[in-house]
CSV table of C-alpha atoms in Angstrom, one decimal:
chain,number,residue,atom,x,y,z
A,1,UNK,CA,-100.1,18.7,-36.9
A,2,UNK,CA,-96.4,19.4,-36.6
A,3,UNK,CA,-94.7,19.8,-33.3
A,4,UNK,CA,-91.9,22.3,-32.9
A,5,UNK,CA,-88.9,20.8,-31.2
A,6,UNK,CA,-87.5,22.9,-28.4
A,7,UNK,CA,-84.2,24.5,-29.3
A,8,UNK,CA,-81.1,23.0,-27.6
A,9,UNK,CA,-80.2,25.1,-24.5
A,10,UNK,CA,-76.9,27.0,-25.0
A,11,UNK,CA,-73.9,25.0,-24.0
A,12,UNK,CA,-72.4,26.2,-20.7
A,13,UNK,CA,-68.7,26.7,-21.1
A,14,UNK,CA,-66.6,24.6,-18.8
A,15,UNK,CA,-64.8,26.6,-16.2
A,16,UNK,CA,-61.1,27.1,-16.9
A,17,UNK,CA,-59.0,24.6,-15.2
A,18,UNK,CA,-57.0,25.6,-12.1
A,19,UNK,CA,-54.2,23.6,-10.5
A,20,UNK,CA,-54.6,22.7,-6.9
A,21,UNK,CA,-52.7,24.4,-4.1
A,22,UNK,CA,-49.6,22.6,-3.0
A,23,UNK,CA,-49.9,20.4,0.1
A,24,UNK,CA,-49.6,22.2,3.4
A,25,UNK,CA,-46.0,22.5,4.5
A,26,UNK,CA,-44.6,20.1,7.0
A,27,UNK,CA,-42.5,21.8,9.7
A,28,UNK,CA,-39.4,19.9,8.4
A,29,UNK,CA,-39.9,21.7,5.0
A,30,UNK,CA,-39.9,25.2,6.3
A,31,UNK,CA,-36.2,25.8,5.4
A,32,UNK,CA,-37.3,27.4,2.2
A,33,UNK,CA,-39.4,30.0,4.2
A,34,UNK,CA,-36.3,30.7,6.3
A,35,UNK,CA,-33.9,31.1,3.3
A,36,UNK,CA,-36.1,32.7,0.6
A,37,UNK,CA,-39.0,34.5,2.3
A,38,UNK,CA,-37.8,35.5,5.7
A,39,UNK,CA,-34.8,37.3,4.3
A,40,UNK,CA,-36.7,38.8,1.3
A,41,UNK,CA,-34.7,36.9,-1.3
A,42,UNK,CA,-37.7,36.5,-3.7
A,43,UNK,CA,-38.6,40.2,-3.3
A,44,UNK,CA,-35.0,41.2,-4.1
A,45,UNK,CA,-34.9,39.0,-7.2
A,46,UNK,CA,-38.3,40.4,-8.4
A,47,UNK,CA,-37.1,44.0,-8.0
A,48,UNK,CA,-33.7,43.3,-9.7
A,49,UNK,CA,-35.1,41.4,-12.7
A,50,UNK,CA,-37.9,43.9,-13.3
A,51,UNK,CA,-40.3,43.6,-16.3
A,52,UNK,CA,-43.2,42.2,-14.2
A,53,UNK,CA,-45.5,42.1,-17.2
A,54,UNK,CA,-43.5,39.4,-18.8
A,55,UNK,CA,-41.4,37.9,-16.0
A,56,UNK,CA,-42.6,35.4,-13.5
A,57,UNK,CA,-40.7,35.2,-10.2
A,58,UNK,CA,-42.7,33.0,-7.8
A,59,UNK,CA,-42.6,30.0,-5.5
A,60,UNK,CA,-44.5,26.9,-4.4
A,61,UNK,CA,-46.9,26.4,-7.3
A,62,UNK,CA,-47.0,23.4,-9.5
A,63,UNK,CA,-45.2,23.2,-12.9
A,64,UNK,CA,-47.0,20.9,-15.3
A,65,UNK,CA,-46.4,20.1,-19.0
A,66,UNK,CA,-50.1,20.6,-19.9
A,67,UNK,CA,-53.6,21.0,-18.4
A,68,UNK,CA,-53.6,17.5,-17.1
A,69,UNK,CA,-52.5,17.4,-13.5
A,70,UNK,CA,-51.0,14.1,-12.3
A,71,UNK,CA,-51.0,13.8,-8.5
A,72,UNK,CA,-47.8,12.4,-7.1
A,73,UNK,CA,-45.9,13.2,-10.3
A,74,UNK,CA,-46.2,16.9,-10.7
A,75,UNK,CA,-43.6,19.0,-8.8
A,76,UNK,CA,-43.5,22.5,-7.3
A,77,UNK,CA,-40.2,24.4,-6.8
A,78,UNK,CA,-39.2,26.7,-3.9
A,79,UNK,CA,-38.4,29.4,-6.5
A,80,UNK,CA,-39.2,29.7,-10.2
A,81,UNK,CA,-38.2,32.3,-12.7
A,82,UNK,CA,-39.5,32.5,-16.3
A,83,UNK,CA,-38.8,35.3,-18.8
A,84,UNK,CA,-41.1,36.2,-21.8
A,85,UNK,CA,-44.0,34.5,-20.0
A,86,UNK,CA,-47.6,35.3,-19.1
A,87,UNK,CA,-47.9,36.2,-15.3
A,88,UNK,CA,-51.7,36.5,-15.8
A,89,UNK,CA,-52.1,33.0,-17.0
A,90,UNK,CA,-49.8,31.7,-14.2
A,91,UNK,CA,-52.0,33.4,-11.7
A,92,UNK,CA,-55.2,32.2,-13.3
A,93,UNK,CA,-54.0,28.6,-13.5
A,94,UNK,CA,-52.5,28.7,-10.0
A,95,UNK,CA,-49.3,27.3,-11.5
A,96,UNK,CA,-47.0,27.1,-14.5
A,97,UNK,CA,-48.5,25.2,-17.5
A,98,UNK,CA,-45.7,24.8,-20.1
A,99,UNK,CA,-48.0,24.2,-23.0
A,100,UNK,CA,-49.9,27.4,-22.3
A,101,UNK,CA,-46.8,29.5,-21.6
A,102,UNK,CA,-45.2,28.2,-24.7
A,103,UNK,CA,-41.9,27.5,-23.0
A,104,UNK,CA,-40.6,25.9,-19.8
A,105,UNK,CA,-39.3,28.0,-16.9
A,106,UNK,CA,-35.8,29.4,-17.2
A,107,UNK,CA,-34.7,28.7,-13.6
A,108,UNK,CA,-35.9,26.7,-10.6
A,109,UNK,CA,-34.4,26.4,-7.2
A,110,UNK,CA,-34.9,23.9,-4.4
A,111,UNK,CA,-33.9,24.4,-0.8
A,112,UNK,CA,-33.0,21.3,1.2
A,113,UNK,CA,-35.2,19.9,3.9
A,114,UNK,CA,-35.2,16.6,5.7
A,115,UNK,CA,-38.3,15.3,4.0
A,116,UNK,CA,-37.7,16.5,0.4
A,117,UNK,CA,-33.9,16.1,0.0
A,118,UNK,CA,-33.9,12.7,-1.8
A,119,UNK,CA,-36.7,13.8,-4.2
A,120,UNK,CA,-34.9,17.1,-4.9
A,121,UNK,CA,-31.8,15.1,-5.9
A,122,UNK,CA,-33.6,12.5,-8.0
A,123,UNK,CA,-37.3,12.9,-8.8
A,124,UNK,CA,-37.4,16.6,-9.2
A,125,UNK,CA,-34.2,16.8,-11.1
A,126,UNK,CA,-35.5,14.2,-13.6
A,127,UNK,CA,-38.9,15.9,-13.8
A,128,UNK,CA,-37.5,19.4,-14.5
A,129,UNK,CA,-35.1,17.9,-17.0
A,130,UNK,CA,-37.9,16.3,-18.9
A,131,UNK,CA,-39.9,19.5,-18.9
A,132,UNK,CA,-36.9,21.4,-20.3
A,133,UNK,CA,-36.3,23.8,-17.4
A,134,UNK,CA,-33.2,25.7,-18.3
A,135,UNK,CA,-31.4,25.6,-15.0
A,136,UNK,CA,-31.9,23.6,-11.8
A,137,UNK,CA,-30.2,24.7,-8.6
A,138,UNK,CA,-30.1,23.2,-5.1
A,139,UNK,CA,-29.1,24.9,-1.9
A,140,UNK,CA,-28.5,23.4,1.6
A,141,UNK,CA,-27.6,26.1,4.1
A,142,UNK,CA,-25.7,23.6,6.3
A,143,UNK,CA,-24.9,20.9,3.8
A,144,UNK,CA,-26.8,18.5,6.1
A,145,UNK,CA,-29.4,17.0,3.8
A,146,UNK,CA,-27.8,17.2,0.3
A,147,UNK,CA,-24.2,16.6,1.6
A,148,UNK,CA,-23.2,19.8,-0.3
A,149,UNK,CA,-24.1,23.4,0.0
A,150,UNK,CA,-24.7,24.6,-3.5
A,151,UNK,CA,-25.1,22.8,-6.8
A,152,UNK,CA,-26.5,23.8,-10.2
A,153,UNK,CA,-27.4,22.1,-13.5
A,154,UNK,CA,-27.8,23.6,-16.9
A,155,UNK,CA,-29.8,22.0,-19.7
A,156,UNK,CA,-27.6,21.1,-22.7
A,157,UNK,CA,-28.8,18.9,-25.5
A,158,UNK,CA,-31.8,17.9,-23.4
A,159,UNK,CA,-29.7,16.7,-20.5
A,160,UNK,CA,-28.6,18.4,-17.3
A,161,UNK,CA,-24.9,19.1,-17.1
A,162,UNK,CA,-23.3,20.3,-13.8
A,163,UNK,CA,-22.6,24.0,-13.4
A,164,UNK,CA,-19.2,24.9,-12.0
A,165,UNK,CA,-19.4,25.9,-8.4
A,166,UNK,CA,-16.2,27.2,-6.8
A,167,UNK,CA,-15.3,27.6,-3.2
A,168,UNK,CA,-14.1,31.2,-3.5
A,169,UNK,CA,-13.1,31.3,0.2
A,170,UNK,CA,-13.3,28.9,3.1
A,171,UNK,CA,-17.0,27.8,3.4
A,172,UNK,CA,-18.2,30.2,0.7
A,173,UNK,CA,-19.5,28.6,-2.6
A,174,UNK,CA,-20.4,30.4,-5.8
A,175,UNK,CA,-21.8,29.5,-9.2
A,176,UNK,CA,-22.9,31.6,-12.1
A,177,UNK,CA,-26.5,31.4,-13.5
A,178,UNK,CA,-26.6,32.2,-17.2
A,179,UNK,CA,-30.4,32.3,-17.0
A,180,UNK,CA,-30.4,35.1,-14.4
A,181,UNK,CA,-27.0,36.6,-15.2
A,182,UNK,CA,-26.2,36.5,-11.5
A,183,UNK,CA,-23.8,34.7,-9.2
A,184,UNK,CA,-25.5,32.5,-6.6
A,185,UNK,CA,-23.3,32.7,-3.5
A,186,UNK,CA,-23.8,30.5,-0.4
A,187,UNK,CA,-22.2,31.8,2.7
A,188,UNK,CA,-23.0,31.8,6.5
A,189,UNK,CA,-26.1,29.7,5.8
A,190,UNK,CA,-27.5,32.4,3.5
A,191,UNK,CA,-28.0,32.2,-0.3
A,192,UNK,CA,-27.0,35.6,-1.9
A,193,UNK,CA,-27.5,36.9,-5.4
A,194,UNK,CA,-24.5,38.9,-6.7
A,195,UNK,CA,-23.9,41.0,-9.8
A,196,UNK,CA,-21.1,39.2,-11.7
A,197,UNK,CA,-19.6,42.5,-12.9
A,198,UNK,CA,-19.5,44.4,-9.6
A,199,UNK,CA,-19.5,41.3,-7.3
A,200,UNK,CA,-21.9,43.3,-5.1
A,201,UNK,CA,-25.1,41.8,-3.7
A,202,UNK,CA,-28.2,42.9,-5.6
A,203,UNK,CA,-30.2,45.7,-3.9
A,204,UNK,CA,-32.2,44.6,-0.9
A,205,UNK,CA,-34.6,46.5,1.3
A,206,UNK,CA,-31.8,46.9,3.9
A,207,UNK,CA,-29.2,48.2,1.5
A,208,UNK,CA,-31.7,50.5,-0.3
A,209,UNK,CA,-32.9,51.9,3.0
A,210,UNK,CA,-29.3,52.5,4.1
A,211,UNK,CA,-28.5,54.1,0.8
A,212,UNK,CA,-31.6,56.4,1.1
A,213,UNK,CA,-30.6,57.4,4.6
A,214,UNK,CA,-27.0,58.0,3.5
A,215,UNK,CA,-28.2,60.2,0.6
A,216,UNK,CA,-30.6,62.1,3.0
A,217,UNK,CA,-27.7,62.6,5.5
A,218,UNK,CA,-25.5,63.9,2.7
A,219,UNK,CA,-28.2,66.3,1.5
A,220,UNK,CA,-28.7,67.5,5.1
A,221,UNK,CA,-25.0,68.0,5.5
A,222,UNK,CA,-24.8,69.9,2.2
A,223,UNK,CA,-27.7,72.1,3.2
A,224,UNK,CA,-26.1,72.8,6.6
A,225,UNK,CA,-22.8,73.8,4.8
A,226,UNK,CA,-24.8,76.1,2.4
A,227,UNK,CA,-26.5,77.7,5.4
A,228,UNK,CA,-23.2,78.1,7.1
A,229,UNK,CA,-21.6,79.7,4.0
A,230,UNK,CA,-24.6,82.0,3.7
A,231,UNK,CA,-24.2,83.1,7.3
A,232,UNK,CA,-20.5,83.8,6.8
A,233,UNK,CA,-21.3,85.9,3.7
A,234,UNK,CA,-23.9,87.9,5.6
A,235,UNK,CA,-21.5,88.5,8.5
A,236,UNK,CA,-18.7,89.6,6.0
A,237,UNK,CA,-21.1,92.0,4.3
A,238,UNK,CA,-22.1,93.4,7.7
A,239,UNK,CA,-18.4,93.9,8.6
A,240,UNK,CA,-17.7,95.7,5.3
A,241,UNK,CA,-20.7,98.0,5.9
A,242,UNK,CA,-19.4,98.7,9.4
A,243,UNK,CA,-15.9,99.5,8.2
A,244,UNK,CA,-17.2,101.8,5.5
A,245,UNK,CA,-19.5,103.6,7.9
A,246,UNK,CA,-16.6,104.1,10.4
A,247,UNK,CA,-14.3,105.4,7.6
């Protein structure tokens, strides 16, 4: 008598890996919230760069070289920009996996805080350089923790080289990001994003609202002028009819 061996149960696919959330922010680290989120800087950059299907503009998620997450070594920036990337994979993995995206991010930015400043200047800089991140920028609204206000590095030959940052007027510092084709300008404790051709700040909710209100006001003024002209024409026609009737 032969015994039929039971078929092997179908293998259950392993769930796709997902990077952990970043640690809860310490109050001393909330400067990035003040400088990037409160003033809508990230939203402004997202709107300006466009192409949401292939462009990632995000913040505070890990960047790792591959699926393996190494606690204590992996870093997360205050702002990340990656072109020709897969936002869906970024969302699914809860972070940026270089091997999956096929390229490192093009731009990262760190905002100074008391607890992270030393790591921003050394550990994170070395980490992003090893990953091949195209540009690394640091911003300190008061120059208190970095001992400077704005600094940038561009990857050249596998090494970070300083980006020229000029003091374009007293207390106003500016450097050009090739990755974003924007000038980063630090002034009055605020980091601004300026078009290098027009020198104007990229559109923001405030400026777009003001522009819309101005356009609406101009339209209303033009409509009022048209109505006034129409009234004058009618009055003139009535006067002509009166004169003809009297003649």
